[in-house]
Coordinates of C-alpha atoms in Angstrom, one line a residue:
M1 CA 54.3 -65.2 37.3
A2 CA 52.8 -65.5 33.8
E3 CA 49.3 -66.0 35.2
L4 CA 50.0 -62.5 37.5
E5 CA 50.8 -60.6 34.2
A6 CA 47.6 -62.3 32.5
Q7 CA 45.8 -61.1 35.4
I8 CA 47.0 -57.6 35.3
H9 CA 46.9 -57.1 31.5
A10 CA 43.2 -58.2 31.8
A11 CA 42.5 -55.7 34.5
K12 CA 44.2 -52.7 32.8
A13 CA 42.0 -53.9 29.6
F14 CA 38.8 -53.7 31.7
L15 CA 39.8 -50.1 33.0
L16 CA 40.8 -48.9 29.4
Q17 CA 37.3 -49.8 28.4
T18 CA 35.8 -46.2 26.9
S19 CA 32.3 -44.9 28.4
S20 CA 29.8 -44.6 26.1
D21 CA 28.3 -41.3 27.8
S22 CA 31.6 -39.6 28.6
K23 CA 33.8 -41.0 25.8
S24 CA 36.6 -41.7 28.1
N25 CA 38.0 -44.5 30.3
L26 CA 38.6 -44.8 33.9
Y27 CA 42.6 -45.5 33.6
D28 CA 43.1 -42.3 32.2
H29 CA 40.9 -40.8 34.8
L30 CA 42.5 -42.0 37.8
S31 CA 45.9 -41.5 36.2
E32 CA 44.9 -37.7 35.9
C33 CA 43.3 -38.1 39.3
L34 CA 46.6 -39.1 41.1
S35 CA 48.9 -36.6 38.7
R36 CA 46.7 -33.8 40.4
I37 CA 47.0 -35.0 43.6
L38 CA 50.6 -35.4 43.3
D39 CA 51.1 -32.0 42.2
E40 CA 49.2 -30.5 44.7
R41 CA 49.4 -32.5 47.6
P42 CA 46.6 -31.2 49.3
K43 CA 45.8 -32.4 52.9
N44 CA 43.3 -35.3 53.8
V45 CA 43.4 -36.6 50.3
L46 CA 41.0 -39.5 51.1
D47 CA 38.2 -36.8 52.0
I48 CA 38.4 -34.6 48.6
F49 CA 39.1 -37.4 46.3
E50 CA 35.6 -37.0 45.0
Q51 CA 36.2 -33.4 44.2
V52 CA 39.4 -33.7 42.6
S53 CA 37.6 -36.3 40.6
E54 CA 34.7 -34.0 39.6
S55 CA 37.3 -31.0 39.1
V56 CA 39.3 -33.2 36.6
K57 CA 35.7 -34.1 34.7
K58 CA 34.8 -30.6 34.4
D59 CA 38.4 -29.5 32.7
R60 CA 38.1 -32.2 30.4
I61 CA 34.1 -31.2 29.4
Q62 CA 34.9 -27.4 29.5
P63 CA 37.3 -26.0 26.7
K64 CA 40.5 -24.0 28.1
S65 CA 39.8 -20.8 25.9
D66 CA 36.0 -19.7 26.0
T67 CA 34.7 -19.0 22.5
L68 CA 32.2 -16.5 23.6
Q69 CA 32.4 -13.0 23.4
D70 CA 31.6 -9.6 25.4
Q71 CA 28.5 -7.8 23.8
D72 CA 28.9 -4.4 23.1
G73 CA 26.1 -2.6 25.1
P74 CA 22.7 -3.8 25.8
S75 CA 20.9 -6.6 24.4
E76 CA 18.0 -6.0 21.9
R77 CA 15.5 -7.3 24.4
V78 CA 17.1 -5.0 27.2
N79 CA 16.5 -2.3 24.8
V80 CA 12.5 -3.1 24.2
C81 CA 12.3 -3.3 27.9
N82 CA 13.7 0.2 28.2
K83 CA 11.2 1.5 25.6
Q84 CA 8.3 -0.4 27.1
K85 CA 9.2 0.5 30.6
V86 CA 7.7 4.2 30.0
L87 CA 4.3 2.6 29.2
F88 CA 4.1 1.5 32.7
Q89 CA 5.1 4.6 34.2
K90 CA 2.3 6.8 35.5
S91 CA 1.8 10.6 33.9
D92 CA 3.0 13.3 36.1
K93 CA -0.1 15.5 35.0
G94 CA -2.0 15.4 38.5
D95 CA -5.5 16.1 38.9
E96 CA -6.1 17.6 35.6
G97 CA -4.6 14.7 33.8
D98 CA -6.8 12.3 35.6
E99 CA -9.9 14.7 34.1
E100 CA -8.7 14.4 30.5
E101 CA -8.4 10.6 31.0
V102 CA -12.4 10.5 31.7
T103 CA -13.2 12.8 28.8
I104 CA -11.2 10.8 26.3
P105 CA -13.1 8.1 24.5
F106 CA -10.8 5.5 24.8
P107 CA -12.3 1.8 24.8
N108 CA -11.4 -0.6 27.1
L109 CA -9.0 -3.0 25.1
M110 CA -8.6 -5.7 27.8
D111 CA -12.5 -6.2 27.7
I112 CA -12.5 -6.3 23.9
A113 CA -9.6 -8.8 23.9
K114 CA -11.4 -10.9 26.4
Q115 CA -14.5 -11.4 24.3
F116 CA -12.3 -12.0 21.2
E117 CA -10.5 -14.5 23.0
Q118 CA -13.3 -16.6 23.5
G119 CA -13.7 -17.0 19.9
G120 CA -10.3 -18.0 19.6
I121 CA -9.1 -14.8 18.0
G122 CA -6.9 -12.4 19.2
L123 CA -3.2 -12.1 20.3
R124 CA -1.5 -12.9 23.7
K125 CA -2.8 -11.0 26.7
E126 CA 0.7 -9.7 27.7
E127 CA 0.9 -8.1 23.9
M128 CA -2.4 -6.6 24.0
Y129 CA -1.9 -5.2 27.3
R130 CA 1.0 -3.5 26.1
I131 CA -0.8 -2.7 22.8
F132 CA -3.5 -0.8 25.0
L133 CA -0.8 0.9 26.9
A134 CA 0.8 2.1 23.7
L135 CA -2.9 3.5 22.5
K136 CA -3.1 5.0 25.8
Q137 CA 0.3 6.8 25.2
L138 CA -1.0 8.0 21.7
S139 CA -4.3 9.6 23.0
Q140 CA -2.7 11.5 25.5
G141 CA 0.6 12.5 24.1
H142 CA -0.6 13.5 20.3
E143 CA -1.1 17.2 19.5
P144 CA -3.5 18.3 18.6
K145 CA -5.9 16.1 20.8
L146 CA -7.6 13.0 19.1
A147 CA -11.5 12.5 19.6
S148 CA -11.2 9.0 19.6
V149 CA -8.7 6.3 19.3
K150 CA -9.2 2.3 18.8
F151 CA -7.4 -0.8 18.1
W152 CA -7.5 -1.5 14.3
G153 CA -5.3 -4.8 14.2
K154 CA -2.0 -6.2 13.5
M155 CA -0.5 -6.9 10.1
F156 CA 2.3 -9.2 9.6
G157 CA 5.6 -8.4 7.9
T158 CA 8.6 -10.3 6.8
E159 CA 11.1 -8.2 9.0
A160 CA 8.8 -6.3 11.5
D161 CA 5.2 -6.2 12.1
Y162 CA 2.7 -3.3 12.1
I163 CA 0.3 -2.4 15.1
I164 CA -2.2 -0.4 13.7
A165 CA -4.5 2.3 15.4
E166 CA -7.6 4.1 14.1
A167 CA -8.4 7.7 15.3
E168 CA -10.6 10.6 14.5
F169 CA -9.9 14.0 15.4
P170 CA -12.3 16.4 16.6
E171 CA -14.5 18.5 14.2
G172 CA -12.3 21.5 12.6
E173 CA -9.1 20.3 14.1
G174 CA -6.3 18.3 13.8
E175 CA -6.4 17.2 9.7
E176 CA -4.7 19.6 7.6
P177 CA -4.5 19.4 3.8
E178 CA -1.3 17.7 2.8
E179 CA 1.2 19.6 0.5
E180 CA 1.3 18.5 -3.0
G181 CA 4.6 17.7 -4.4
N182 CA 5.8 20.5 -6.8
A183 CA 7.7 19.9 -10.0
P184 CA 11.3 19.5 -10.4
E185 CA 13.0 22.8 -11.0
G186 CA 14.2 21.4 -14.2
D187 CA 11.0 20.7 -15.7
V188 CA 9.8 24.4 -15.6
P189 CA 10.7 26.6 -18.4
N190 CA 12.5 29.8 -18.4
P191 CA 10.9 32.4 -20.2
D192 CA 14.3 34.5 -20.3
D193 CA 16.1 31.7 -22.0
A194 CA 13.2 31.4 -24.7
G195 CA 14.2 34.8 -25.9
E196 CA 18.0 34.0 -26.0
Q197 CA 17.9 31.1 -28.2
G198 CA 16.9 32.9 -31.7
S199 CA 14.9 32.1 -34.8
E200 CA 16.9 28.8 -35.4
E201 CA 14.6 27.0 -33.0
E202 CA 11.4 28.7 -34.2
K203 CA 12.5 26.9 -38.0
D204 CA 13.7 23.8 -36.5
E205 CA 11.3 23.0 -33.9
P206 CA 11.0 19.3 -32.9
P207 CA 7.4 17.7 -33.4
K208 CA 5.4 17.6 -30.3
S209 CA 3.5 14.7 -29.2
Q210 CA -0.4 14.5 -29.5
W211 CA -0.4 11.8 -26.7
K212 CA -1.9 13.3 -23.5
P213 CA -1.9 11.5 -20.2
P214 CA -5.2 10.2 -18.5
P215 CA -6.5 12.6 -16.3
V216 CA -5.3 12.4 -12.5
I217 CA -8.6 11.4 -10.4
P218 CA -7.9 13.5 -6.9
K219 CA -8.0 12.0 -3.7
E220 CA -10.9 12.3 -1.4
E221 CA -10.6 15.2 1.2
P222 CA -9.9 14.2 5.2
K223 CA -12.4 13.0 7.2
T224 CA -14.5 11.6 4.1
G225 CA -14.7 8.5 2.2
A226 CA -11.4 6.1 2.1
N227 CA -9.9 9.2 4.1
K228 CA -12.7 9.2 7.1
K229 CA -10.3 8.1 9.6
T230 CA -6.6 8.7 10.2
Y231 CA -4.4 5.7 10.8
F232 CA -1.1 5.5 13.3
V233 CA 1.0 2.5 13.0
C234 CA 4.2 1.3 15.0
N235 CA 6.3 -2.1 14.9
Q236 CA 5.9 -2.7 18.4
P237 CA 4.6 -1.2 21.7
G238 CA 6.8 1.4 23.1
D239 CA 8.0 2.6 19.5
P240 CA 6.8 6.0 18.4
W241 CA 3.5 6.2 16.5
V242 CA 3.8 7.3 13.1
K243 CA 1.0 8.8 11.1
L244 CA 0.0 7.3 7.4
P245 CA -0.7 9.5 4.8
H246 CA -4.0 9.5 3.1
V247 CA -4.8 7.1 0.4
T248 CA -5.3 8.3 -3.0
P249 CA -7.5 6.7 -5.8
A250 CA -4.1 5.6 -7.7
Q251 CA -2.7 3.8 -4.7
I252 CA -5.7 1.6 -4.2
C253 CA -5.9 0.9 -8.1
H254 CA -2.5 -0.4 -8.3
A255 CA -2.8 -2.0 -4.7
R256 CA -5.5 -4.2 -6.4
Q257 CA -3.4 -5.3 -9.3
I258 CA -0.5 -6.3 -7.1
R259 CA 0.3 -8.9 -4.2
K260 CA 3.0 -8.1 -1.8
F261 CA 4.0 -8.8 1.7
C262 CA 5.0 -6.0 3.9
T263 CA 8.5 -5.7 5.1
G264 CA 7.7 -3.8 8.4
K265 CA 9.9 -0.9 7.0
L266 CA 7.6 2.2 6.1
D267 CA 10.2 3.7 3.9
A268 CA 11.1 0.4 2.1
P269 CA 10.1 0.7 -1.9
V270 CA 7.4 -1.3 -3.4
V271 CA 8.9 -3.4 -6.1
S272 CA 6.0 -4.6 -8.5
Y273 CA 4.3 -4.6 -11.8
P274 CA 2.5 -2.2 -12.4
P275 CA 4.7 0.0 -10.4
F276 CA 3.4 1.1 -7.5
P277 CA 3.0 5.1 -7.3
G278 CA 4.6 5.3 -3.6
K279 CA 6.3 3.3 -0.6
E280 CA 5.4 1.0 1.8
E281 CA 3.7 3.2 3.7
N282 CA 1.2 4.4 1.0
Y283 CA 1.1 0.7 0.1
L284 CA 0.1 -0.2 3.9
R285 CA -2.5 2.6 4.0
A286 CA -4.1 1.5 0.4
Q287 CA -4.5 -1.9 2.2
I288 CA -6.0 -0.7 5.0
A289 CA -8.8 1.3 3.2
R290 CA -9.4 -2.0 1.2
I291 CA -9.7 -4.3 4.4
T292 CA -11.9 -1.6 6.2
A293 CA -14.3 -1.1 3.5
T294 CA -14.7 -4.9 2.7
T295 CA -14.8 -6.5 6.4
H296 CA -15.9 -3.9 8.8
I297 CA -19.4 -5.0 9.4
S298 CA -22.3 -4.7 12.3
P299 CA -25.5 -6.4 13.2
T300 CA -28.4 -5.0 10.9
G301 CA -30.0 -2.6 12.6
Y302 CA -27.3 -1.3 14.9
F303 CA -26.7 1.5 12.8
Q304 CA -29.5 3.4 10.8
F305 CA -29.7 6.3 8.1
E306 CA -30.3 10.2 9.6
E307 CA -33.9 11.5 9.1
A308 CA -32.4 14.2 6.6
E309 CA -30.7 11.6 4.3
E310 CA -34.2 9.7 4.4
E311 CA -36.0 12.6 2.8
D312 CA -32.7 14.1 0.8
G313 CA -30.9 10.8 -0.1
E314 CA -29.8 10.4 -3.7
G315 CA -29.7 7.1 -5.0
G316 CA -25.8 7.4 -6.4
A317 CA -24.6 9.3 -2.9
P318 CA -23.3 7.4 0.1
G319 CA -25.6 8.2 3.1
V320 CA -24.8 9.4 6.6
I321 CA -25.6 6.8 9.4
E322 CA -25.8 7.1 13.2
V323 CA -26.3 4.9 15.9
N324 CA -29.8 3.6 16.4
P325 CA -30.9 3.9 20.1
E326 CA -33.3 1.2 20.2
F327 CA -31.1 -1.6 18.8
E328 CA -31.1 -4.8 20.6
I329 CA -30.4 -8.2 20.1
T330 CA -33.3 -10.8 20.6
K331 CA -31.4 -14.1 19.9
I332 CA -27.6 -14.5 19.6
T333 CA -28.6 -17.4 17.4
D334 CA -30.2 -15.0 14.9
L335 CA -26.6 -13.4 14.3
L336 CA -25.6 -17.0 12.5
E337 CA -27.7 -15.9 9.6
L338 CA -25.8 -13.6 7.1
S339 CA -28.8 -11.3 6.5
N340 CA -28.5 -10.3 10.0
W341 CA -25.0 -8.3 9.1
A342 CA -24.5 -5.3 7.1
H343 CA -21.9 -3.0 6.1
H344 CA -21.3 0.0 7.6
T345 CA -18.5 1.4 6.0
T346 CA -18.7 2.7 2.1
Y347 CA -18.0 0.6 -1.0
I348 CA -14.7 1.7 -2.6
L349 CA -15.8 2.0 -6.5
P350 CA -13.3 0.6 -9.2
Q351 CA -12.2 4.0 -9.7
G352 CA -10.4 4.4 -6.2
R353 CA -12.8 6.5 -4.5
T354 CA -16.1 6.1 -2.6
T355 CA -17.7 8.9 -4.7
W356 CA -17.4 8.8 -8.4
Y357 CA -15.6 11.4 -9.9
N358 CA -16.1 12.4 -13.5
P359 CA -12.9 13.1 -15.4
V360 CA -14.7 14.2 -18.5
Q361 CA -16.1 17.3 -16.7
K362 CA -12.5 18.6 -16.5
A363 CA -11.6 17.6 -19.6
E364 CA -14.8 19.7 -21.0
D365 CA -13.7 22.7 -19.3
E366 CA -10.3 22.4 -20.6
F367 CA -12.0 22.1 -24.1
E368 CA -14.3 25.1 -23.7
D369 CA -11.1 27.2 -22.7
G370 CA -9.1 26.2 -25.7
E371 CA -8.8 27.8 -29.5
E372 CA -12.5 28.0 -30.5
G373 CA -11.3 27.6 -34.3
D374 CA -9.4 24.1 -33.5
D375 CA -11.8 22.0 -35.5
E376 CA -9.4 19.1 -35.0
K377 CA -9.8 18.7 -31.5
E378 CA -12.5 16.2 -30.1
Q379 CA -14.7 16.4 -27.2
P380 CA -14.2 13.7 -24.9
E381 CA -17.0 10.9 -24.4
E382 CA -19.2 10.7 -21.7
L383 CA -18.5 7.9 -18.9
E384 CA -21.2 6.2 -17.5
P385 CA -20.8 6.7 -13.5
E386 CA -19.9 3.9 -11.4
T387 CA -21.9 2.6 -8.9
G388 CA -21.5 0.3 -5.8
P389 CA -23.7 -1.1 -3.0
Q390 CA -25.1 1.3 -0.8
L391 CA -24.4 1.7 3.1
L392 CA -25.9 -0.5 5.5
T393 CA -26.1 -3.5 2.5
S394 CA -26.5 -7.1 4.1
V395 CA -23.1 -9.3 3.8
A396 CA -25.5 -11.9 2.5
E397 CA -25.2 -9.9 -1.0
D398 CA -21.5 -10.3 -1.0
A399 CA -20.2 -12.2 -4.0
K400 CA -19.2 -15.9 -3.2
V401 CA -15.2 -16.8 -2.7
D402 CA -14.9 -19.7 -5.0
N403 CA -18.1 -21.5 -4.4
L404 CA -17.8 -20.7 -0.9
P405 CA -19.5 -18.4 1.2
P406 CA -17.8 -15.0 1.7
W407 CA -18.2 -15.3 5.5
S408 CA -18.4 -18.1 7.9
T409 CA -20.3 -17.5 11.4
R410 CA -20.5 -19.5 14.5
L411 CA -20.9 -19.1 18.1
T412 CA -18.2 -19.0 20.7
S413 CA -19.6 -21.7 22.8
A414 CA -21.8 -24.6 21.4
I415 CA -22.1 -26.3 25.1
V416 CA -23.5 -23.2 26.9
P417 CA -25.1 -21.3 23.8
Q418 CA -27.2 -19.1 26.1
Y419 CA -23.5 -17.3 27.5
A420 CA -22.1 -17.5 24.1
L421 CA -21.0 -14.8 21.6
A422 CA -21.8 -14.4 17.8
A423 CA -18.5 -14.6 15.8
I424 CA -18.2 -13.9 11.9
S425 CA -15.1 -14.3 9.8
S426 CA -14.2 -13.3 6.4
N427 CA -13.2 -15.5 3.9
L428 CA -12.2 -13.1 1.1
W429 CA -9.7 -11.4 3.3
P430 CA -8.4 -13.9 6.2
G431 CA -8.0 -12.6 9.4
A432 CA -10.9 -10.2 9.5
H433 CA -13.5 -11.2 12.0
A434 CA -16.1 -9.3 14.0
I435 CA -18.0 -10.6 17.3
A436 CA -21.3 -9.1 18.8
Y437 CA -22.3 -9.7 22.2
G438 CA -25.3 -7.5 24.3
K439 CA -25.6 -4.2 22.5
K440 CA -22.0 -4.0 21.2
F441 CA -19.9 -5.5 18.2
E442 CA -16.3 -5.1 17.5
N443 CA -14.1 -5.7 14.4
L444 CA -10.4 -6.7 14.3
Y445 CA -7.8 -7.6 11.5
I446 CA -4.8 -10.1 12.2
G447 CA -3.3 -11.3 9.4
W448 CA -1.1 -10.9 6.4
G449 CA -2.7 -8.2 4.6
L450 CA -3.3 -10.3 1.4
K451 CA -6.5 -11.1 -0.3
Y452 CA -7.8 -15.0 -0.6
S453 CA -7.1 -16.5 -4.0
S454 CA -7.2 -20.1 -4.7
T455 CA -5.0 -19.8 -7.8
P456 CA -1.5 -18.8 -8.2
F457 CA -1.0 -15.1 -8.6
N458 CA 0.0 -14.0 -12.1
P459 CA 1.1 -10.5 -12.4
S460 CA -0.6 -8.4 -15.2
L461 CA 1.2 -8.4 -18.4
P462 CA 2.8 -5.2 -19.9
P463 CA 0.5 -3.3 -22.7
P464 CA 1.3 -3.9 -26.4
I465 CA 4.0 -2.2 -28.4
Q466 CA 2.8 1.0 -29.6
E467 CA 3.0 1.4 -33.5
E468 CA 5.7 3.9 -34.5
F469 CA 3.4 5.7 -37.4
P470 CA 0.0 5.1 -38.7
T471 CA 0.1 1.9 -41.4
G472 CA -1.9 2.5 -44.6
A473 CA -2.2 3.1 -48.3
D474 CA 0.4 5.7 -48.4
I475 CA 2.7 4.3 -46.2
T476 CA 4.1 0.4 -47.0
E477 CA 6.9 -1.3 -46.7
A478 CA 8.4 -2.8 -50.1
T479 CA 11.2 -5.3 -50.6
D480 CA 13.9 -3.9 -52.9
P481 CA 14.3 -5.0 -56.1
T482 CA 17.3 -7.2 -57.5
V483 CA 20.0 -6.6 -60.1
E484 CA 18.2 -8.0 -62.8
Q485 CA 14.7 -6.1 -62.2
E486 CA 16.6 -2.9 -61.9
A487 CA 18.3 -3.5 -65.3
A488 CA 15.4 -4.5 -67.0
V489 CA 13.5 -1.2 -65.5
K490 CA 16.5 0.8 -67.0
A491 CA 16.6 -0.6 -70.4
A492 CA 12.8 -0.2 -70.8
Q493 CA 13.2 3.5 -69.8
E494 CA 16.0 4.0 -72.2
E495 CA 13.7 2.4 -75.1
A496 CA 10.9 4.7 -74.2
E497 CA 13.1 7.7 -74.2
A498 CA 14.5 6.8 -77.8
T499 CA 11.2 6.5 -79.2
Q500 CA 9.9 9.7 -78.0
A501 CA 12.8 11.1 -79.4
E502 CA 12.4 9.7 -82.9
E503 CA 8.9 10.9 -82.9
E504 CA 10.1 14.7 -82.2
E505 CA 12.7 14.6 -85.0
P506 CA 10.4 14.7 -88.2
E507 CA 7.9 17.2 -86.2
E508 CA 11.1 19.6 -86.6
E509 CA 12.0 19.1 -89.9
E510 CA 8.4 20.1 -91.2
D511 CA 8.8 23.1 -89.4

């Protein structure tokens, strides 16, 4: 009897051993299975015992109360799919729409992406195709019509990315001058109020500051200089395209002094020092202008100056270029030399313009219009015009980037160089690339919109504190005298007065 009980306890102990996977034991599992069978009393228990065992295991794993909650409305992926579904629908314009599609100069982005893919550059095919459809939507749906549309690149952001399209309007159409912001009403003086002030303000007028702000450098006109092209952006294919405003010289100059990531929101403020004059859309447009002016290159000889420009060409004025119909790449390996690549976009001067603007000329005009009798006014000093590299300058003349070449060239295939393409990447603006094949070339930018720097960024220091008043011999700061010094000076003054009084008394007696 004792041996039987020992065997029973040993068997129970064996059944109570916990499994390392399910963290349970066979004894409790069989107890739950038998309890459920006795409660439900199904037919053919032997045949469904495996199902009962599986049901008990599922109940043990799955919680009784489900913590998942139903989502209110469609998910974000569903919304994105609904936006992009429109891109895959054919427009209902009939035959007229087909004719318009033929006349619009719209490059085949998928063919360009295929060429960049050979050099390991670009985005996923699925994303590129959706961008291709979004560019088609922009070219067909924008009013007024666009003369050309191309994919400029993609700029990453902390919250969302920017897909950037470069467009041109036909001659004499599309571009209207942007309205300049008017001064606030509170800053405009009312002449009626000045008459009611009386003569008290005339007698007691506050001092007027002699400081004058530096002259404002005007922005370049549309279709010229840094504003030659128009740019549209969106966060992802299917979103509405937003036209970026034209860039000003002040925005380019401030963008050179700061280093900021884009957030993906065009109306976000740009918190920096020096303070940036605008929002993120203006900062994005300034970075596009800087990247375009520095990294848009082409094989030497693809462009040439117009004949009129060669005859009348001025040294400081940027020329007008045109495509050379006789251009042909003899050997693809020749493009591995930097001397065979050239800049075809105008250099941006330190002033923030492609053509130098003389602010002194305006100051001289104001000086001549002023009062002739005011001799205290000083004529403004003459400034030396700023100059930069001319159009079609070889990239081999670019400055080095921390002892590195400004560009890196390579063939897309070293195994079969006969069918390879020439690729070149910028070391100054990481993410800027160009390729050349046949009689064609393409430029593309995919990056964070920041310039390369080998050292940590240090923001500009604030200017020195301005002096409150001019220092000189007439205006000096002296220490206050002590009590003993004041007493000594007072005693000396009394002694001098007594001596002077004694000298005056005899003169009165003689009279």
